[in-house]
XYZ file of C-alpha atoms in Angstrom:
531
model
C 54.012 11.501 234.918
C 52.339 13.775 237.463
C 49.616 14.579 235.151
C 48.953 11.036 234.402
C 48.445 10.224 238.205
C 46.306 13.307 238.437
C 43.834 12.142 235.780
C 43.867 8.413 236.266
C 44.515 6.266 239.259
C 48.189 5.435 239.657
C 47.677 1.572 239.340
C 45.877 1.759 235.980
C 48.110 0.526 232.975
C 48.381 2.868 229.993
C 46.769 0.273 227.560
C 43.695 0.103 229.569
C 43.518 3.865 229.639
C 43.631 4.216 225.930
C 41.285 1.353 225.415
C 38.738 2.902 227.789
C 38.938 6.289 225.790
C 38.337 4.420 222.447
C 35.517 2.450 224.076
C 33.745 5.738 225.027
C 34.646 7.637 221.783
C 33.454 4.943 219.407
C 29.714 4.874 220.381
C 29.815 8.717 220.570
C 30.947 8.857 216.934
C 28.644 6.001 215.888
C 25.638 7.951 217.153
C 26.241 10.639 214.602
C 25.661 8.307 211.658
C 22.940 6.277 213.283
C 20.040 8.134 211.649
C 21.213 7.092 207.993
C 22.515 3.663 208.928
C 19.621 2.127 206.879
C 17.351 4.831 205.549
C 14.793 2.311 204.114
C 14.371 0.649 207.505
C 13.988 3.964 209.482
C 11.309 5.261 206.938
C 9.464 2.123 207.235
C 9.551 2.223 211.105
C 8.562 5.789 211.476
C 6.207 5.971 208.475
C 8.380 8.784 207.230
C 10.008 10.129 204.009
C 13.470 9.644 203.408
C 14.115 13.508 203.501
C 12.769 13.257 207.081
C 15.646 10.855 208.138
C 18.111 12.999 206.455
C 16.796 16.185 208.399
C 17.016 14.253 211.679
C 20.690 13.877 211.103
C 21.227 17.530 210.108
C 19.332 18.428 213.446
C 21.961 16.277 215.197
C 24.676 18.149 213.362
C 23.217 21.526 214.025
C 22.890 21.108 217.655
C 26.549 20.021 217.833
C 27.639 22.961 215.777
C 25.631 25.554 217.702
C 26.503 24.314 221.215
C 30.186 23.989 220.620
C 31.068 27.545 221.896
C 29.077 27.171 224.924
C 30.306 23.688 225.813
C 33.726 24.874 226.600
C 32.420 26.835 229.487
C 30.755 23.844 231.118
C 33.699 21.772 230.586
C 36.033 24.152 232.204
C 33.594 24.670 235.244
C 32.615 21.248 236.284
C 34.917 18.480 237.335
C 35.545 16.146 234.510
C 34.311 12.986 236.132
C 31.108 14.567 237.219
C 30.618 16.386 233.792
C 31.131 13.067 232.044
C 28.626 11.443 234.230
C 26.035 14.153 233.661
C 26.373 13.986 229.847
C 26.314 10.139 229.880
C 23.236 9.937 231.895
C 21.423 12.548 229.865
C 22.630 10.864 226.661
C 21.300 7.601 227.742
C 17.903 9.026 228.834
C 17.501 10.745 225.303
C 18.609 7.667 223.462
C 16.185 5.569 225.434
C 13.567 8.041 224.526
C 14.569 7.631 220.722
C 14.092 3.880 221.222
C 10.485 4.155 222.493
C 9.060 6.739 220.122
C 7.721 6.193 216.636
C 6.951 9.819 216.047
C 9.052 11.699 213.630
C 8.586 15.055 215.438
C 9.733 13.555 218.791
C 12.719 11.966 217.028
C 13.686 15.374 215.745
C 13.749 16.727 219.163
C 15.671 13.756 220.517
C 18.326 14.159 217.843
C 18.864 17.772 218.505
C 19.437 16.920 222.128
C 21.685 14.007 221.323
C 23.809 16.553 219.427
C 24.145 18.903 222.362
C 25.143 16.098 224.715
C 27.628 14.683 222.113
C 29.719 17.892 222.542
C 30.487 17.155 226.104
C 31.483 13.462 225.721
C 33.501 14.369 222.636
C 35.340 17.267 224.338
C 36.293 14.994 227.231
C 37.440 12.102 224.952
C 39.560 14.355 222.773
C 41.318 16.045 225.686
C 42.019 12.669 227.490
C 43.219 11.324 224.002
C 45.758 14.230 223.727
C 46.842 13.803 227.201
C 47.855 10.198 226.581
C 50.020 10.978 223.496
C 53.371 12.089 224.973
C 55.159 13.157 221.904
C 55.529 16.823 220.905
C 53.072 16.161 218.061
C 50.438 14.703 220.208
C 47.740 16.973 218.960
C 48.421 16.279 215.307
C 48.315 12.486 216.126
C 45.145 12.855 218.214
C 43.624 14.807 215.393
C 44.526 12.173 212.837
C 43.004 9.388 215.071
C 39.706 11.339 215.708
C 39.084 12.502 212.185
C 39.937 9.032 210.960
C 37.248 7.695 213.150
C 34.890 10.339 211.893
C 35.329 9.355 208.234
C 34.976 5.621 209.167
C 31.844 6.170 211.313
C 29.137 6.076 208.467
C 30.451 2.868 206.864
C 31.354 1.238 210.101
C 28.025 1.897 211.677
C 26.079 0.614 208.837
C 28.276 -2.444 208.770
C 27.836 -3.212 212.487
C 23.923 -2.334 212.417
C 23.158 -4.202 209.099
C 22.447 -7.668 210.905
C 20.341 -5.927 213.662
C 18.117 -4.197 211.156
C 17.547 -7.626 209.239
C 16.451 -9.379 212.454
C 14.781 -6.688 214.615
C 12.894 -3.404 214.123
C 14.873 -0.286 213.403
C 14.589 1.181 216.977
C 16.721 -1.571 218.398
C 19.769 0.303 217.114
C 19.158 2.909 219.774
C 19.182 0.232 222.467
C 22.280 -1.133 220.880
C 23.969 2.298 221.346
C 22.884 2.461 225.044
C 24.621 -0.915 225.703
C 27.646 0.137 223.729
C 28.155 3.054 226.080
C 28.123 0.807 229.192
C 31.618 -0.659 229.137
C 33.681 2.250 228.219
C 31.659 4.692 230.539
C 31.924 2.151 233.501
C 35.621 1.929 233.112
C 36.178 5.609 232.872
C 34.323 6.512 235.863
C 36.071 3.831 237.858
C 39.621 4.751 236.671
C 39.399 8.514 236.725
C 40.238 10.668 239.608
C 37.984 13.794 240.371
C 40.091 16.435 238.525
C 39.644 19.542 236.208
C 41.359 18.702 232.878
C 41.305 22.659 231.847
C 41.537 25.727 233.993
C 38.312 26.507 235.967
C 36.272 29.291 234.583
C 32.995 30.482 236.271
C 29.620 29.864 234.736
C 28.728 33.579 234.252
C 27.740 35.677 231.151
C 26.972 32.701 229.143
C 25.897 33.792 225.592
C 22.592 32.054 225.394
C 21.225 34.663 223.161
C 23.762 34.044 220.518
C 23.020 30.355 220.832
C 19.259 30.962 220.270
C 20.053 32.991 217.319
C 22.533 30.574 215.693
C 20.836 27.190 216.339
C 17.415 28.213 214.638
C 19.445 29.575 211.804
C 21.185 26.269 211.242
C 18.007 24.416 211.466
C 16.531 26.600 208.848
C 19.382 26.071 206.728
C 19.084 22.329 207.089
C 15.483 22.500 206.416
C 16.035 24.390 203.170
C 18.612 21.952 201.941
C 16.817 18.811 202.735
C 13.186 19.769 201.821
C 13.747 22.439 199.202
C 13.636 20.099 196.368
C 10.573 18.312 197.732
C 8.707 21.712 198.093
C 9.989 23.129 194.671
C 12.212 25.699 196.384
C 10.964 29.318 196.312
C 7.583 28.250 195.027
C 6.768 27.108 198.432
C 5.909 29.732 201.118
C 7.685 27.425 203.867
C 10.943 27.751 202.010
C 10.470 31.450 201.436
C 9.753 31.900 205.085
C 12.817 29.829 205.989
C 15.098 31.896 203.645
C 13.790 35.201 205.234
C 14.400 33.731 208.677
C 18.031 32.853 207.980
C 18.758 36.226 206.538
C 17.263 37.928 209.483
C 19.011 35.621 212.128
C 22.325 35.820 210.346
C 22.322 39.647 210.253
C 21.261 39.701 213.894
C 23.873 37.133 214.815
C 26.826 38.781 213.013
C 25.953 42.260 214.270
C 25.921 40.990 217.838
C 29.358 39.200 217.460
C 30.851 42.366 216.150
C 29.828 44.385 219.322
C 30.432 41.772 222.011
C 33.617 41.810 224.002
C 33.632 37.919 224.038
C 31.862 36.916 220.878
C 30.422 33.450 220.293
C 32.404 33.249 217.063
C 35.068 36.044 216.407
C 34.488 37.346 213.037
C 38.110 38.136 212.762
C 38.903 34.564 211.427
C 37.418 35.681 208.141
C 40.028 38.326 207.615
C 42.636 35.601 207.139
C 43.153 34.512 203.437
C 44.639 31.277 204.606
C 41.541 30.560 206.654
C 39.160 31.306 203.722
C 41.366 29.093 201.507
C 41.232 26.358 204.220
C 37.344 26.316 204.418
C 37.062 26.356 200.787
C 39.163 23.107 200.550
C 37.101 21.724 203.451
C 33.694 22.644 201.865
C 34.980 20.948 198.570
C 36.063 17.847 200.383
C 32.709 17.387 202.035
C 30.927 17.794 198.663
C 33.451 15.237 197.155
C 32.882 12.731 200.184
C 29.185 13.129 199.930
C 29.152 11.879 196.477
C 30.415 8.532 197.903
C 26.726 7.715 198.759
C 26.148 7.290 195.052
C 28.518 4.321 194.931
C 26.764 2.858 197.917
C 23.306 3.275 196.198
C 24.801 1.755 193.028
C 25.777 -1.461 194.915
C 22.264 -1.743 196.314
C 20.015 -0.401 193.522
C 21.938 -1.803 190.440
C 23.956 -4.717 191.615
C 21.170 -5.885 194.032
C 23.607 -6.195 196.937
C 21.899 -6.504 200.356
C 23.091 -3.969 203.142
C 25.274 -6.433 204.912
C 27.267 -7.334 201.711
C 27.359 -3.694 200.711
C 29.029 -2.697 203.833
C 31.255 -5.626 203.815
C 32.513 -4.518 200.569
C 33.012 -1.005 202.011
C 35.280 -2.313 204.582
C 38.119 -1.830 202.126
C 37.259 1.858 202.070
C 37.713 1.722 205.858
C 41.175 0.223 205.394
C 42.063 2.994 203.061
C 40.907 5.577 205.501
C 43.160 4.267 208.230
C 46.130 4.062 205.807
C 45.524 7.542 204.462
C 45.126 8.967 207.983
C 48.391 7.326 209.171
C 50.342 8.588 206.112
C 48.929 12.175 206.505
C 49.941 12.352 210.283
C 53.338 10.990 209.369
C 53.824 13.611 206.620
C 52.559 16.610 208.654
C 54.801 15.545 211.615
C 57.765 15.558 209.306
C 56.746 18.902 207.938
C 56.218 17.846 204.496
C 54.689 20.652 202.258
C 50.798 20.829 202.551
C 50.533 21.302 198.832
C 52.139 17.733 198.368
C 49.824 16.065 200.866
C 46.601 17.812 199.399
C 47.666 17.170 195.787
C 48.226 13.460 196.588
C 44.945 13.130 198.368
C 42.804 14.908 195.847
C 44.663 12.959 193.035
C 43.483 9.588 194.659
C 40.085 10.910 194.889
C 40.262 11.943 191.110
C 41.325 8.442 190.334
C 38.480 6.822 192.171
C 35.837 9.064 190.576
C 37.370 8.473 187.060
C 37.560 4.785 187.623
C 33.887 4.701 188.939
C 32.778 6.410 185.808
C 33.668 3.624 183.750
C 32.770 0.884 186.240
C 29.203 1.967 186.537
C 27.771 -0.882 184.696
C 24.635 -3.281 185.367
C 26.869 -6.188 185.835
C 30.357 -6.349 187.303
C 32.374 -8.579 189.606
C 32.690 -7.305 193.240
C 36.300 -7.671 193.540
C 36.732 -4.921 190.816
C 35.832 -2.297 193.372
C 38.408 -3.260 196.016
C 41.171 -1.068 194.810
C 39.076 1.920 193.945
C 37.397 1.909 197.386
C 40.817 1.725 198.915
C 41.963 4.659 196.974
C 38.879 6.677 197.836
C 39.554 6.053 201.618
C 43.197 6.890 201.261
C 42.403 10.166 199.601
C 39.763 11.209 202.208
C 42.166 10.125 205.106
C 45.054 11.986 203.642
C 43.032 15.204 203.277
C 40.759 15.853 206.388
C 43.178 16.197 209.139
C 45.699 18.364 207.502
C 42.967 20.636 206.157
C 41.437 20.960 209.760
C 45.010 21.530 211.194
C 45.726 24.138 208.543
C 42.462 25.979 209.236
C 43.246 26.059 213.067
C 46.693 27.240 212.445
C 45.816 29.855 210.003
C 44.661 32.521 212.601
C 46.214 33.838 215.726
C 46.027 31.489 218.866
C 43.650 33.874 220.577
C 40.891 33.140 218.053
C 41.728 29.542 217.190
C 38.626 28.219 218.969
C 36.562 30.417 216.668
C 38.353 29.007 213.567
C 37.616 25.568 214.578
C 33.976 26.500 215.360
C 33.528 28.297 212.083
C 35.024 25.086 210.493
C 32.422 23.051 212.029
C 29.754 25.337 210.600
C 31.299 24.921 207.209
C 31.290 21.175 207.385
C 27.660 21.198 208.548
C 26.684 23.460 205.524
C 28.515 21.540 202.858
C 27.396 18.106 204.405
C 23.944 19.299 203.895
C 24.666 20.922 200.518
C 25.967 17.614 199.319
C 22.742 15.916 200.338
C 20.657 18.630 198.654
C 22.632 18.398 195.349
C 22.438 14.610 195.290
C 18.698 14.760 195.886
C 18.444 17.436 193.062
C 20.551 15.802 190.436
C 19.313 12.291 191.186
C 15.911 13.607 190.080
C 17.117 15.603 187.301
C 19.371 13.357 185.661
C 17.409 10.266 186.290
C 14.219 11.840 184.842
C 16.129 13.094 181.973
C 17.844 9.945 181.086
C 14.632 7.865 181.780
C 12.718 10.045 179.402
C 15.314 9.475 176.629
C 15.715 5.754 177.151
C 11.857 5.388 177.095
C 11.560 7.246 173.841
C 14.106 4.877 172.460
C 12.031 1.789 173.781
C 8.573 2.663 172.054
C 6.048 0.928 170.210
C 7.735 1.582 166.797
C 11.046 0.091 168.176
C 11.557 -3.036 166.159
C 13.584 -4.616 169.014
C 10.957 -4.011 171.710
C 8.966 -7.253 170.929
C 12.288 -9.163 171.256
C 13.268 -7.583 174.582
C 9.755 -8.342 176.072
C 9.992 -11.853 174.705
C 13.334 -12.298 176.176
C 11.925 -11.225 179.589
C 8.831 -13.581 179.161
C 11.116 -16.481 178.484
C 13.266 -15.755 181.561
C 10.279 -15.635 183.682
C 8.854 -18.752 182.159
C 12.102 -20.533 182.846
C 11.568 -19.728 186.531
C 8.210 -21.569 186.630
C 5.673 -18.796 185.875
C 2.834 -19.361 183.512
C 2.771 -17.771 180.130
C 0.034 -15.247 180.914
C 1.734 -14.267 184.267
C 5.098 -13.794 182.329
C 3.277 -11.617 179.831
C 1.909 -9.407 182.546
C 5.369 -9.029 184.342
C 7.579 -8.540 181.417
C 6.815 -4.916 180.964
C 7.499 -4.294 184.573
C 11.072 -5.947 184.401
C 11.675 -3.673 181.213
C 10.789 -0.623 183.090
C 13.002 -1.800 186.009
C 15.855 -2.142 183.252
C 15.284 1.473 182.009
C 15.364 2.797 185.685
C 18.702 0.990 186.194
C 20.206 2.540 183.022
C 18.857 5.920 184.045
C 20.520 5.528 187.399
C 23.883 4.643 185.658
C 23.659 7.649 183.587
C 22.851 9.944 186.399
C 25.906 8.388 188.510
C 28.199 8.888 185.579
C 27.053 12.541 185.051
C 27.490 13.404 188.742
C 30.838 11.642 189.160
C 31.997 13.696 185.951
C 31.105 16.870 187.897
C 32.763 15.890 190.894
C 35.858 15.019 188.895
C 35.894 18.644 187.441
C 35.463 20.018 190.989
C 38.480 18.080 192.186
C 40.631 19.254 189.333
C 39.537 22.810 190.196
C 40.711 22.443 193.717
C 43.941 20.971 192.598
C 44.571 23.902 190.392
C 43.870 26.328 193.258
C 46.215 24.384 195.569
C 48.970 24.655 192.795
C 48.495 28.478 192.156
C 47.789 29.794 195.673
C 51.100 31.240 197.066
C 50.571 31.654 200.656
C 49.841 28.125 201.753
C 53.516 27.598 202.870
C 53.323 30.545 204.932
C 50.866 28.811 207.434
C 52.892 26.675 209.846
C 50.942 23.758 211.370
C 51.169 24.197 215.126
C 48.286 23.231 217.469
C 50.316 22.325 220.392
C 48.966 25.308 222.475
C 45.474 25.220 221.212
C 42.718 23.300 222.993
C 40.667 20.940 220.941
C 37.193 22.098 219.866
C 34.409 20.110 221.674
C 32.583 19.127 218.533
C 35.076 18.961 215.664
C 32.973 16.511 213.571
């Protein structure tokens, strides 16, 4: 109770404290997914390519990953209230800059700065959240809440912003985020006392050199993953130069860490087999989770659903995430075997991808997807928190922060890799299937004339003249071919994902040392940017 009075004013009720923490954390998490809330609207507003919008999101992520080790030092040196105020003011300024610019290059800079500032706000919110959970399993519960919010962030952000994008220009989303920050920030500043939540450490010997090696390496990695397909990979000198830059920066960075007394990331974490296994599962989960974007594209591209109705349907996925996160937290607290939790989670994802393989059709009732979407959410919710807790617990406490930092790097890498794979296979499979379908619908096809006549009749029934209908009918045929090509691509990709899930489940079954790692994060501080 003493700690409670130190952090917050004595008259503040507990429910108001928890509400305030949530009001601050929600826009912080939402800011991560804002770039891709509506890619089509963003590309139209900035006059950019979809890859540019994807890269802006990876820049945000790269800054968050690179600044995580440094942020802990600032958090421990500055009083929490003042530190929060500094981060908040800078975040508002940068977000307002995003609101005013139409230049993609300026947007890139702003998103990188937002990622850096996000570290501070997230670190404060996580520490405050853990301080309010009084049980001996407070950190397990806190991580479950936080990672549940992370999983929900994409769909929830898109659902909230869809009406705004329909009625206003895209940049109004950044103004919305600024307004969303105000209630929680105002309450937190009014309710908190001037305290240090962690032990004070002087700001000396900050390893800025490692940061300036690490951050460019991450940016170049993101650049390759996003633009590699567009520039034909190693056929373009920009990609070749980026690969060389990554190799040189990585070698220099690793050598520096091996010879420093206080490394940016302790390379000793990679000596643990449990840690390697944990990041393997984490990387696989992010590849699987990234494939969910194909379902979203299917709803809009094939079924013709507008963004608002698409994300209203995805709200069932959010319900599944919440249920899965709660179940996972309870099972971890009750010390149920991790193999059981992971196998159930991956099995639910396997059911989802197998079901969607057969549900990818040009016409289907929306209610059919409710159960699969909930199962997908439950699977993801049951997996992320236990995997992260396993990673943190798989190394000695002295280097647990480095394990968390390395885990953030894995999530960044596989998040970008998932985007790159979808970009590649969407082009490869769609082009292959489109060519096969076009070959089947040729001038010698006896059914071609009947199909065109069907389209002409449909257009005429809608009031078009015969000559207009004749001109538009081939276009409708082409759209039908493209839809079928997309469906074939979606089925092929989900088949690959189903195989990946089965491989991961097999690894979980045959790996003997999972049970030797005990989940124990009570003595470990949360990482600043465990996104």
